[in-house]
Coordinates of C-alpha atoms in Angstrom, one line a residue:
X1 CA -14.6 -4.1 -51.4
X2 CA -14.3 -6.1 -48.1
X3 CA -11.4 -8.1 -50.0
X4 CA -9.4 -4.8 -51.1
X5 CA -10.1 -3.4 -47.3
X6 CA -8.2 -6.8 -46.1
X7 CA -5.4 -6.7 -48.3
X8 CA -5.3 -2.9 -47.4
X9 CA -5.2 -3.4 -43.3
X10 CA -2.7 -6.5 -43.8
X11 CA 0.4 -4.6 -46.5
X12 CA -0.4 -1.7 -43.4
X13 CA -0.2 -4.2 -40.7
X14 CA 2.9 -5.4 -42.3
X15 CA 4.8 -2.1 -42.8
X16 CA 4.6 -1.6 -39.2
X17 CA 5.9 -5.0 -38.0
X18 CA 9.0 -4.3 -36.1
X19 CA 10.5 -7.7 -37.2
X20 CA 11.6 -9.2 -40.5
X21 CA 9.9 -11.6 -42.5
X22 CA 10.9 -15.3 -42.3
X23 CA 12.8 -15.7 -45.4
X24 CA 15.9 -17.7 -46.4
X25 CA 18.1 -14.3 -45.4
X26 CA 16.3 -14.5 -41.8
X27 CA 17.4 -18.1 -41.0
X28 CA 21.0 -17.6 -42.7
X29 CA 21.7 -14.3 -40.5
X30 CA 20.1 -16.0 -37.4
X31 CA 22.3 -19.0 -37.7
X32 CA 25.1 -16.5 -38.2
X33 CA 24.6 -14.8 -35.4
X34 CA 24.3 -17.6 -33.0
X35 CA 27.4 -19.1 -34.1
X36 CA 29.0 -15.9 -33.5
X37 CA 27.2 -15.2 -30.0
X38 CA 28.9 -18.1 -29.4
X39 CA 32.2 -17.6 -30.2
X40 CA 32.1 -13.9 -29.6
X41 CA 31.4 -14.6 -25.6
X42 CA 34.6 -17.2 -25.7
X43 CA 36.9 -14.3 -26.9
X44 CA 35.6 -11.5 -24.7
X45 CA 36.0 -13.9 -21.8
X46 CA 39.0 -15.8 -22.4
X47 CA 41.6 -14.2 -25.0
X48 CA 40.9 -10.7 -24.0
X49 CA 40.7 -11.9 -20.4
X50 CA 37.6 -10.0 -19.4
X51 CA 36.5 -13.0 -17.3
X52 CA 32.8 -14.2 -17.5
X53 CA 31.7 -11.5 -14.8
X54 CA 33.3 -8.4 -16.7
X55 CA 31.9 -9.4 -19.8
X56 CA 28.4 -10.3 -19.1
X57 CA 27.9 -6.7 -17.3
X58 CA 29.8 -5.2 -20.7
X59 CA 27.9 -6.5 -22.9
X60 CA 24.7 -6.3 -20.7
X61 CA 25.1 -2.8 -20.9
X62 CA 25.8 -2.8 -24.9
X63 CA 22.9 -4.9 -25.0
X64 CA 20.1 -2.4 -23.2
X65 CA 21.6 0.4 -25.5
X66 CA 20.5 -1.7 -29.0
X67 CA 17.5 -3.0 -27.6
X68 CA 16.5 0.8 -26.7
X69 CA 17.8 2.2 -30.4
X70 CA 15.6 -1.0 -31.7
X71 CA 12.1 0.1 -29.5
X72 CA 12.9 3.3 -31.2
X73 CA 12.4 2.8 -35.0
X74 CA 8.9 1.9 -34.2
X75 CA 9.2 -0.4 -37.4
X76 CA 11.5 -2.5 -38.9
X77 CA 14.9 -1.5 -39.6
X78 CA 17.3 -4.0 -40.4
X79 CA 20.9 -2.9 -38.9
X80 CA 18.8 -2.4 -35.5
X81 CA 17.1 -5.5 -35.4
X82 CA 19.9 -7.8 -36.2
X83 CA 22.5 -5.9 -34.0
X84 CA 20.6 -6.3 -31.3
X85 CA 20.2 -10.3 -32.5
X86 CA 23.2 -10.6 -32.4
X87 CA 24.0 -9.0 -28.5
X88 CA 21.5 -10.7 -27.5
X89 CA 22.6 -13.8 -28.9
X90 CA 26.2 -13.0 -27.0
X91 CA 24.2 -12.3 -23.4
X92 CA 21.5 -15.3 -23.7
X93 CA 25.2 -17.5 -23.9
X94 CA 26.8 -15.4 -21.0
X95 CA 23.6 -15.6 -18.8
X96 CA 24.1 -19.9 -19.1
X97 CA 27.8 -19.7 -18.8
X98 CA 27.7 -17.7 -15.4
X99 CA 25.0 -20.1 -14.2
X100 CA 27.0 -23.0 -15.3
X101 CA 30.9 -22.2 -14.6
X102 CA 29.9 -19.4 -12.1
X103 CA 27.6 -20.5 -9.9
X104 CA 27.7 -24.1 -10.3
X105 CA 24.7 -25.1 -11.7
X106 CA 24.3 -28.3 -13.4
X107 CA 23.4 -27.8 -17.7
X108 CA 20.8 -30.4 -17.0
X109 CA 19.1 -27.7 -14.0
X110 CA 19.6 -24.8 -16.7
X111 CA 18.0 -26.4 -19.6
X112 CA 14.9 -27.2 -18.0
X113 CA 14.4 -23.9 -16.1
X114 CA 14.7 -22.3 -19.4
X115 CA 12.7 -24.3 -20.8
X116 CA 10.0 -23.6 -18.4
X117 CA 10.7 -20.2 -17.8
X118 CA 10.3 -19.8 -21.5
X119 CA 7.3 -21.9 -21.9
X120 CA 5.6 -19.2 -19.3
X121 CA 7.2 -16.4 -21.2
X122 CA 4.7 -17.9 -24.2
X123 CA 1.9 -18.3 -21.5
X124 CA 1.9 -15.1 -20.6
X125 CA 2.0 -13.4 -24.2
X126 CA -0.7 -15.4 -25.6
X127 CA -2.3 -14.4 -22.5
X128 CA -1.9 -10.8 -22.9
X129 CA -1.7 -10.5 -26.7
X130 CA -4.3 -14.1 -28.2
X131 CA -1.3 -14.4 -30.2
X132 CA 2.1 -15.9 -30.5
X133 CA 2.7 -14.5 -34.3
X134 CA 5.5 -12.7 -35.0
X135 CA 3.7 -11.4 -38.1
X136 CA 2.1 -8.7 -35.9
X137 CA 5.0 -7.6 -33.6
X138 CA 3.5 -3.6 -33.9
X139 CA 2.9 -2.9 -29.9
X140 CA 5.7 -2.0 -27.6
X141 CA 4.0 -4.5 -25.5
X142 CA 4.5 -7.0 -28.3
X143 CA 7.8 -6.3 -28.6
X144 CA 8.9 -6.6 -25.1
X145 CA 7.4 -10.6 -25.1
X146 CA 9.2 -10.8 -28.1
X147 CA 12.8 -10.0 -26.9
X148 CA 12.3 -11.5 -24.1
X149 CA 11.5 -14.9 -25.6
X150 CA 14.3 -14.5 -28.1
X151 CA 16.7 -14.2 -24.9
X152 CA 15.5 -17.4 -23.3
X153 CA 15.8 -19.3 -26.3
X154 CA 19.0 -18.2 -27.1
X155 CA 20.0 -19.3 -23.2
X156 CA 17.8 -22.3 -23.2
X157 CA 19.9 -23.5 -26.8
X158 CA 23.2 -22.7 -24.8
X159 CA 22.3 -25.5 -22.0
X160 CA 20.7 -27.4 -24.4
X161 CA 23.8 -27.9 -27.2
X162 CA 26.6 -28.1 -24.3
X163 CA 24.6 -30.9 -22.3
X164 CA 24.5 -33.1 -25.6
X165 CA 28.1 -31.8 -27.0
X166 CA 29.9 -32.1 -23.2
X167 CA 27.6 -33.6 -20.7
X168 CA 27.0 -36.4 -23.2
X169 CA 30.0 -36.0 -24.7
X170 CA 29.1 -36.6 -28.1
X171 CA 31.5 -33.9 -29.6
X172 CA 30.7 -30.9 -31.5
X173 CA 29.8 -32.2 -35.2
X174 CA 28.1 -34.6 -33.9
X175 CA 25.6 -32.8 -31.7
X176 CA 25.7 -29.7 -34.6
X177 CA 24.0 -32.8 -36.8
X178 CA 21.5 -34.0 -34.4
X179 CA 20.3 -30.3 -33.8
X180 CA 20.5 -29.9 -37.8
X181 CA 18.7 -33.2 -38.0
X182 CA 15.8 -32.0 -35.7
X183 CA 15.1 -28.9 -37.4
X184 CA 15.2 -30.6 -41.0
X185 CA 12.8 -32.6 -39.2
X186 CA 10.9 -29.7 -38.5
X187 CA 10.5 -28.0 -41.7
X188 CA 9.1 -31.1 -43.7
X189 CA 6.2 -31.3 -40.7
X190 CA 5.1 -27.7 -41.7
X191 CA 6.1 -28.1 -45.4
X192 CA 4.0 -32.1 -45.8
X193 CA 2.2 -32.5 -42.6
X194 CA 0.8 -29.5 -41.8
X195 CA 2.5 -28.6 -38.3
X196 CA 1.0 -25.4 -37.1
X197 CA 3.7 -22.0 -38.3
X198 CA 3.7 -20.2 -35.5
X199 CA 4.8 -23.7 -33.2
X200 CA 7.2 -24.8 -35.9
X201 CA 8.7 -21.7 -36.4
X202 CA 9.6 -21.1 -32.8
X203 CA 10.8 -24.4 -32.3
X204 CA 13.3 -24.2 -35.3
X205 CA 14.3 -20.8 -33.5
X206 CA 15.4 -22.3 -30.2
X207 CA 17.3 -25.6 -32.6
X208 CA 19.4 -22.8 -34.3
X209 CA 21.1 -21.7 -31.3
X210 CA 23.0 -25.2 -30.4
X211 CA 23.4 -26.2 -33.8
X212 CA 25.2 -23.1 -35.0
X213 CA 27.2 -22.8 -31.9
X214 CA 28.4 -26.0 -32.2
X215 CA 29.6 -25.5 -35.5
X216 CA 30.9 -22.5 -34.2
X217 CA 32.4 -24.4 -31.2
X218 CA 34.2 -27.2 -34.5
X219 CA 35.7 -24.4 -36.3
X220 CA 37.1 -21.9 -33.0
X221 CA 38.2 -24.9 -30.7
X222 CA 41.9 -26.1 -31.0
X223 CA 42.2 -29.9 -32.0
X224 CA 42.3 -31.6 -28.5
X225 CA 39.1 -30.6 -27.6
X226 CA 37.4 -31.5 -30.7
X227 CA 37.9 -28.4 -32.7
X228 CA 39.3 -27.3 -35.7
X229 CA 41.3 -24.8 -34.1
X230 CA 40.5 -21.6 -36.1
X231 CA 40.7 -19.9 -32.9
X232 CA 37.6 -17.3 -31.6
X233 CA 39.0 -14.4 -33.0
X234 CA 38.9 -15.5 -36.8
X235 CA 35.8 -17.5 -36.5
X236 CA 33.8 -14.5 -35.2
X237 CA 35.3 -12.0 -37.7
X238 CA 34.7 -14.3 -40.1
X239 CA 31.0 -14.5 -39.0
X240 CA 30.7 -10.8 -38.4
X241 CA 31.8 -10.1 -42.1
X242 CA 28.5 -12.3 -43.4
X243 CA 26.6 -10.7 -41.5
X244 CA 27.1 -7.2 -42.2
X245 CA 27.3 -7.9 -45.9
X246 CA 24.0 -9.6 -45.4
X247 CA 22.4 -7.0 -43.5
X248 CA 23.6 -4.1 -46.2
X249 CA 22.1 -6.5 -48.8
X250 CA 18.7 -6.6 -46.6
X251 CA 18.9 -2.7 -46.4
X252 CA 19.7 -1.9 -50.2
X253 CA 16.8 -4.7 -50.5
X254 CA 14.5 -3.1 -48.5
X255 CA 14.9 0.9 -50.0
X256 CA 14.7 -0.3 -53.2
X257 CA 11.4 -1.9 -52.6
X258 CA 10.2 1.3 -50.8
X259 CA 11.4 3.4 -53.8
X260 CA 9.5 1.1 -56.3
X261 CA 6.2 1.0 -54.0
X262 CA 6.2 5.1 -54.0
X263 CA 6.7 5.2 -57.4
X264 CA 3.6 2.6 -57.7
X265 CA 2.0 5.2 -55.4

């Protein structure tokens, strides 16, 4: 009886998480989207001209529009949540690349303030909520810590991949491998040594953001800086395309489950 009235509360618990499970699709279209963030903020700002300034408010302004149609399903629906992954992935990148090329401010100053202001992001949501799990992501309160950390690691992985790929100057590929590496790393520590899911998960969230924008860097940047030189406007199409053909999958996916579970009903 008590086991039944478990299984009950977590399959409800679970309908009303806002987010999406952490399956093979999750990490593909996250590693999608942050190679196209990064790409995506290179041609808004330098082929169409916008200028760093003009684009952050732009797509600031797209942003708060997904993030409020996203607080609004109340659930999880999948084009909400991944377009606002993705504009959020383009504004975490903009928010570094005014600090850096605006304002001055050195990648090594940006990565550790993001660090710590991300660090007290986590402080203050276990504070509020005993929990870091993004199993259980069915509060509007829940969901605000949750965005919010998302945005810092997607500006903290910005600072992070261009002090190793240009700081350090170990090019591109190279510093794509290193982050790949790390979150390989990762994995097998929760797969074989038992590294607590809810740290190695988060972890492996911030790694993604500089190692698929530097492969995003490799393929958009032309040959003399280290590139490929596919140029910004194919490699984010390019990216786009997966995406959305990955998100339509995930929503077919998704009402056919429904449809199958009413049925069962």
């Amino acid at each position: 009886m008590n086991i039944a009235k478990t299984a009950t509360i977590v399959e409800h618990d679970s309908e009303l998480n806002r987010v999406p499970d952490v399956t093979v699709d999750f990490w593909l279209i996250k590693i999608m989207a942050v190679t196209m963030g990064e790409t995506a903020a290179d041609y808004l700002a330098v082929n169409l001209g916008l200028g760093l300034t003009v684009t952050s408010l732009i797509m600031t302004g797209i942003l708060i529009v997904a993030l409020v149609l996203q607080f609004a399903q109340k659930r999880y629906v999948p084009w909400a949540y991944w377009l606002a992954v993705v504009l959020i992935s383009i504004v975490g990148t903009l928010v570094t690349d005014n600090l850096v090329d605006n304002f001055g401010v050195r990648l090594e100053t940006t990565t550790i303030v993001f660090s710590v202001v991300l660090a007290l992001t986590f402080i203050a949501w276990y504070a509020s909520e005993k929990t870091l799990s993004i199993h259980t992501i069915f509060t509007t309160r829940r969901e605000i810590f949750y965005w919010l950390a998302i945005l810092f690691t997607f500006s903290l992985g910005t600072a992070a991949g261009d002090l190793v790929a240009e700081r350090f100057d170990l090019g591109y590929l190279t510093t794509g491998l290193i982050f790949g590496g790390v979150i390989a790393a990762i994995a097998l520590a929760w797969f074989f040594l038992g590294l607590n899911g809810i740290l190695a998960f988060w972890l492996a969230y911030i790694l993604t953001r500089p190692f698929g924008a530097s492969f995003g860097d490799l393929l958009s940047q032309p040959a003399e800086y280290g590139g490929m030189g596919f140029g910004t406007t194919f490699t984010s199409l390019t990216f786009l395309g997966c995406i959305v053909v990955i998100v339509l999958y995930m929503t077919l996916k998704r009402l056919i489950d429904e449809d199958e579970q009413a049925l069962l009903d």
